[in-house]
Amino acid sequence: NAGVTQTPKFQVLKTGQSMTLQCAQDMNHEYMSWYRQDPGMGLRLIHYSVGAGITDQGEVPNGYNVSRSTTEDFPLRLLSAAPSQTSVYFCASRRQRMNTEAFFGQGTRLTVV
Amino acid sequence: AQTVTQSQPEMSVQEAETVTLSCTYDTSESNYYLFWYKQPPSRQMILVIRQEAYKQQNATENRFSVNFQKAAKSFSLKISDSQLGDTAMYFCAFMALDHTGANSKLTFGKGITLSVRP
């Protein structure tokens, strides 16, 4: 059981480049989300999805896009990377009801130079 | 909107001793869950313990227990018999249930770095 698979683990981008962080889960969870973690800021919600075809903004959505075409996948796109997007990114999934534990990917450390 | 406050950025404890990590939250919701997550140097987020707000009994998981004070909106984590492997960042988190009973957003505090000294 792979759980939440997040790729890549590390990435360096130049300012203005675009990229997609991949996230896949095999637990048939309805709810998926993306967080960024910055020193002294905790984890802040970027975007989330309650099911295929449904996405919504979190606390810090600017500069990021998401889509949810399948239950399993929830990619995060950086359209034009900026140094302020240097961070560690986490994907998480959980059931929408009942079991409330969130399962996290191993994180992506992104550096924008 | 919910807020989660962890006011202590760092703590240190001697191995085998007990330490308590503080967390307060603010919400107008009546139905919610509270969590403590551990993030060791490996960066993996690991659920330590969870508490349902409707339960008066404090949750316990082996050496980890919570002191849940609903009226005071306080949710502290007690680690007994601290071990070197407990060295990590710890995050307090809050999740309300929406009007349909579905789980809502998971909101985190800023975290506290715990160091266990040998």
Short mmCIF file of C-alpha atoms in Angstrom, two decimals:
data_model
loop_
_atom_site.label_atom_id
_atom_site.label_comp_id
_atom_site.label_asym_id
_atom_site.label_seq_id
_atom_site.Cartn_x
_atom_site.Cartn_y
_atom_site.Cartn_z
CA ASN A 1 0.00 0.00 0.00
CA ALA A 2 1.85 3.09 -1.25
CA GLY A 3 -0.31 5.71 0.54
CA VAL A 4 0.43 9.20 -0.78
CA THR A 5 3.16 9.44 -3.39
CA GLN A 6 4.60 12.86 -4.05
CA THR A 7 7.20 13.68 -6.69
CA PRO A 8 9.79 15.05 -7.04
CA LYS A 9 11.45 15.19 -3.61
CA PHE A 10 13.74 18.06 -4.58
CA GLN A 11 13.58 20.65 -7.35
CA VAL A 12 15.45 23.79 -8.28
CA LEU A 13 13.74 26.23 -10.64
CA LYS A 14 14.73 29.48 -12.20
CA THR A 15 12.47 32.47 -11.73
CA GLY A 16 9.74 32.41 -14.35
CA GLN A 17 9.87 28.69 -15.05
CA SER A 18 6.81 26.52 -14.63
CA MET A 19 6.53 23.07 -13.18
CA THR A 20 4.06 20.56 -11.81
CA LEU A 21 4.33 18.77 -8.49
CA GLN A 22 2.70 15.39 -8.69
CA CYS A 23 0.58 13.79 -6.00
CA ALA A 24 -1.14 10.42 -6.14
CA GLN A 25 -2.95 8.37 -3.51
CA ASP A 26 -4.21 4.81 -3.65
CA MET A 27 -6.56 4.88 -0.66
CA ASN A 28 -9.64 6.13 -2.53
CA HIS A 29 -9.72 9.26 -0.40
CA GLU A 30 -12.14 11.97 -1.43
CA TYR A 31 -10.27 14.87 0.14
CA MET A 32 -6.86 15.96 -1.12
CA SER A 33 -4.92 19.09 -0.35
CA TRP A 34 -1.65 20.93 -0.88
CA TYR A 35 0.25 22.75 1.85
CA ARG A 36 3.41 24.76 1.91
CA GLN A 37 5.70 24.79 4.93
CA ASP A 38 7.88 27.77 5.67
CA PRO A 39 10.05 28.36 8.76
CA GLY A 40 8.01 29.83 11.58
CA MET A 41 4.79 29.65 9.56
CA GLY A 42 3.62 26.09 10.05
CA LEU A 43 1.73 24.44 7.20
CA ARG A 44 -0.49 26.71 5.17
CA LEU A 45 -3.20 25.43 2.87
CA ILE A 46 -2.76 26.28 -0.83
CA HIS A 47 -5.60 24.43 -2.57
CA TYR A 48 -7.85 21.53 -1.77
CA SER A 49 -10.31 19.19 -3.42
CA VAL A 50 -13.28 17.27 -2.02
CA GLY A 51 -13.58 15.00 -5.05
CA ALA A 52 -12.88 14.61 -8.74
CA GLY A 53 -13.76 17.75 -10.65
CA ILE A 54 -14.02 19.91 -7.51
CA THR A 55 -11.26 22.22 -6.30
CA ASP A 56 -11.14 25.27 -4.09
CA GLN A 57 -8.66 27.80 -2.79
CA GLY A 58 -7.01 27.66 0.57
CA GLU A 59 -5.17 30.30 2.53
CA VAL A 60 -2.32 31.03 0.06
CA PRO A 61 -3.49 30.14 -3.48
CA ASN A 62 -1.83 32.89 -5.53
CA GLY A 63 0.65 31.62 -8.10
CA TYR A 64 -0.64 28.04 -7.98
CA ASN A 65 -3.17 26.05 -9.99
CA VAL A 66 -4.66 22.65 -9.33
CA SER A 67 -6.97 20.21 -11.05
CA ARG A 68 -8.60 16.96 -9.98
CA SER A 69 -9.53 14.85 -12.98
CA THR A 70 -9.40 11.56 -11.06
CA THR A 71 -9.85 10.55 -7.44
CA GLU A 72 -6.23 9.41 -7.28
CA ASP A 73 -4.31 12.40 -8.64
CA PHE A 74 -4.06 16.01 -7.53
CA PRO A 75 -1.20 17.87 -9.27
CA LEU A 76 -0.05 21.33 -8.22
CA ARG A 77 1.15 23.68 -10.95
CA LEU A 78 3.42 26.65 -10.52
CA LEU A 79 2.75 28.83 -13.53
CA SER A 80 5.69 31.25 -13.25
CA ALA A 81 7.94 30.45 -10.32
CA ALA A 82 9.03 33.25 -8.00
CA PRO A 83 11.62 33.21 -5.19
CA SER A 84 8.74 33.65 -2.71
CA GLN A 85 7.58 30.17 -3.69
CA THR A 86 10.74 28.61 -2.30
CA SER A 87 9.30 26.26 0.29
CA VAL A 88 8.59 22.66 1.22
CA TYR A 89 5.36 21.42 -0.30
CA PHE A 90 3.19 18.65 1.10
CA CYS A 91 0.31 16.80 -0.45
CA ALA A 92 -2.19 15.17 1.89
CA SER A 93 -5.27 13.01 1.52
CA ARG A 94 -8.01 11.76 3.82
CA ARG A 95 -11.54 10.54 3.87
CA GLN A 96 -14.23 13.19 3.74
CA ARG A 97 -16.05 11.54 6.61
CA MET A 98 -15.43 8.99 9.34
CA ASN A 99 -11.69 8.35 9.67
CA THR A 100 -10.22 11.79 9.96
CA GLU A 101 -6.51 11.02 9.79
CA ALA A 102 -4.69 12.90 7.05
CA PHE A 103 -1.96 11.00 5.23
CA PHE A 104 0.94 13.04 3.90
CA GLY A 105 3.39 12.62 1.08
CA GLN A 106 7.08 12.94 1.86
CA GLY A 107 7.25 16.52 0.72
CA THR A 108 8.99 18.41 -2.07
CA ARG A 109 11.71 20.89 -1.29
CA LEU A 110 11.48 23.55 -3.99
CA THR A 111 14.06 26.26 -4.46
CA VAL A 112 13.44 29.10 -6.88
CA VAL A 113 16.55 31.04 -7.83
CA ALA B 1 -12.15 31.15 10.54
CA GLN B 2 -10.26 28.90 12.87
CA THR B 3 -6.88 29.75 14.30
CA VAL B 4 -4.37 27.53 16.07
CA THR B 5 -1.71 29.07 18.29
CA GLN B 6 1.49 27.44 19.45
CA SER B 7 3.29 30.15 21.36
CA GLN B 8 6.46 28.26 22.26
CA PRO B 9 8.81 27.97 19.26
CA GLU B 10 11.27 25.64 20.97
CA MET B 11 11.52 23.36 23.97
CA SER B 12 14.14 21.04 25.35
CA VAL B 13 13.77 18.08 27.70
CA GLN B 14 16.07 15.55 29.29
CA GLU B 15 15.71 11.96 28.17
CA ALA B 16 13.25 10.00 30.35
CA GLU B 17 11.58 13.16 31.65
CA THR B 18 8.10 14.48 30.89
CA VAL B 19 7.37 17.50 28.71
CA THR B 20 4.16 19.32 27.84
CA LEU B 21 3.62 21.17 24.58
CA SER B 22 0.96 23.88 24.57
CA CYS B 23 -1.68 24.67 21.99
CA THR B 24 -4.69 26.95 22.00
CA TYR B 25 -7.29 27.39 19.31
CA ASP B 26 -10.12 29.68 18.47
CA THR B 27 -13.35 28.60 16.83
CA SER B 28 -17.08 29.14 16.91
CA GLU B 29 -17.71 25.58 15.80
CA SER B 30 -19.10 23.03 18.22
CA ASN B 31 -18.15 19.87 16.36
CA TYR B 32 -14.47 19.44 15.57
CA TYR B 33 -11.31 17.37 15.92
CA LEU B 34 -7.90 18.26 17.28
CA PHE B 35 -4.62 16.62 16.36
CA TRP B 36 -0.95 16.56 17.17
CA TYR B 37 1.39 15.74 14.30
CA LYS B 38 5.08 14.96 14.59
CA GLN B 39 7.62 15.91 11.93
CA PRO B 40 11.05 14.33 12.52
CA PRO B 41 14.11 15.40 10.53
CA SER B 42 13.02 13.00 7.79
CA ARG B 43 10.25 15.56 7.04
CA GLN B 44 7.51 12.93 7.17
CA MET B 45 4.30 14.07 8.88
CA ILE B 46 3.16 11.50 11.43
CA LEU B 47 -0.10 11.57 13.38
CA VAL B 48 0.64 11.32 17.10
CA ILE B 49 -2.79 11.62 18.66
CA ARG B 50 -6.28 12.91 17.95
CA GLN B 51 -9.17 14.12 20.08
CA GLU B 52 -12.84 14.41 19.19
CA ALA B 53 -14.32 17.55 20.73
CA TYR B 54 -17.49 15.76 21.86
CA LYS B 55 -15.48 13.33 23.98
CA GLN B 56 -14.74 14.51 27.49
CA GLN B 57 -12.12 11.84 28.09
CA ASN B 58 -8.61 12.87 27.14
CA ALA B 59 -7.01 10.79 24.40
CA THR B 60 -3.97 8.64 25.20
CA GLU B 61 -1.56 6.78 22.93
CA ASN B 62 1.16 4.98 24.87
CA ARG B 63 3.54 7.70 26.17
CA PHE B 64 1.50 10.48 24.57
CA SER B 65 -1.56 12.02 26.17
CA VAL B 66 -3.50 15.22 25.81
CA ASN B 67 -5.10 17.66 28.20
CA PHE B 68 -8.19 18.87 26.36
CA GLN B 69 -9.90 21.85 27.98
CA LYS B 70 -12.82 22.64 25.71
CA ALA B 71 -14.06 25.72 27.53
CA ALA B 72 -10.58 27.21 27.59
CA LYS B 73 -9.93 26.06 23.99
CA SER B 74 -6.70 24.48 25.06
CA PHE B 75 -5.17 21.25 23.76
CA SER B 76 -1.78 20.40 25.22
CA LEU B 77 0.34 17.32 24.49
CA LYS B 78 2.19 15.52 27.26
CA ILE B 79 5.07 13.25 26.37
CA SER B 80 6.11 10.93 29.18
CA ASP B 81 9.44 9.15 29.45
CA SER B 82 10.89 11.23 26.61
CA GLN B 83 13.08 9.37 24.15
CA LEU B 84 15.74 10.60 21.74
CA GLY B 85 13.44 9.60 18.88
CA ASP B 86 10.89 12.14 20.09
CA THR B 87 13.16 14.92 18.83
CA ALA B 88 11.05 16.55 16.13
CA MET B 89 8.82 19.45 15.27
CA TYR B 90 5.30 19.06 16.63
CA PHE B 91 2.25 20.65 15.08
CA CYS B 92 -1.13 21.15 16.66
CA ALA B 93 -3.98 21.04 14.16
CA PHE B 94 -7.72 21.70 14.08
CA MET B 95 -10.47 20.42 11.82
CA ALA B 96 -14.15 21.30 12.03
CA LEU B 97 -17.05 19.38 10.58
CA ASP B 98 -19.14 21.40 8.17
CA HIS B 99 -22.93 21.63 8.15
CA THR B 100 -23.24 18.32 6.30
CA GLY B 101 -21.06 16.52 8.83
CA ALA B 102 -18.19 16.27 6.40
CA ASN B 103 -14.63 17.02 7.40
CA SER B 104 -13.48 20.50 6.64
CA LYS B 105 -10.08 22.11 6.26
CA LEU B 106 -7.18 21.06 8.46
CA THR B 107 -5.58 24.14 10.05
CA PHE B 108 -2.11 23.93 11.60
CA GLY B 109 -0.29 25.91 14.23
CA LYS B 110 3.20 27.20 13.57
CA GLY B 111 4.82 24.26 15.29
CA ILE B 112 7.24 23.73 18.13
CA THR B 113 10.70 22.24 17.87
CA LEU B 114 11.32 19.71 20.63
CA SER B 115 14.82 18.55 21.42
CA VAL B 116 15.39 15.57 23.70
CA ARG B 117 18.80 15.69 25.39
CA PRO B 118 20.66 12.45 26.17
#
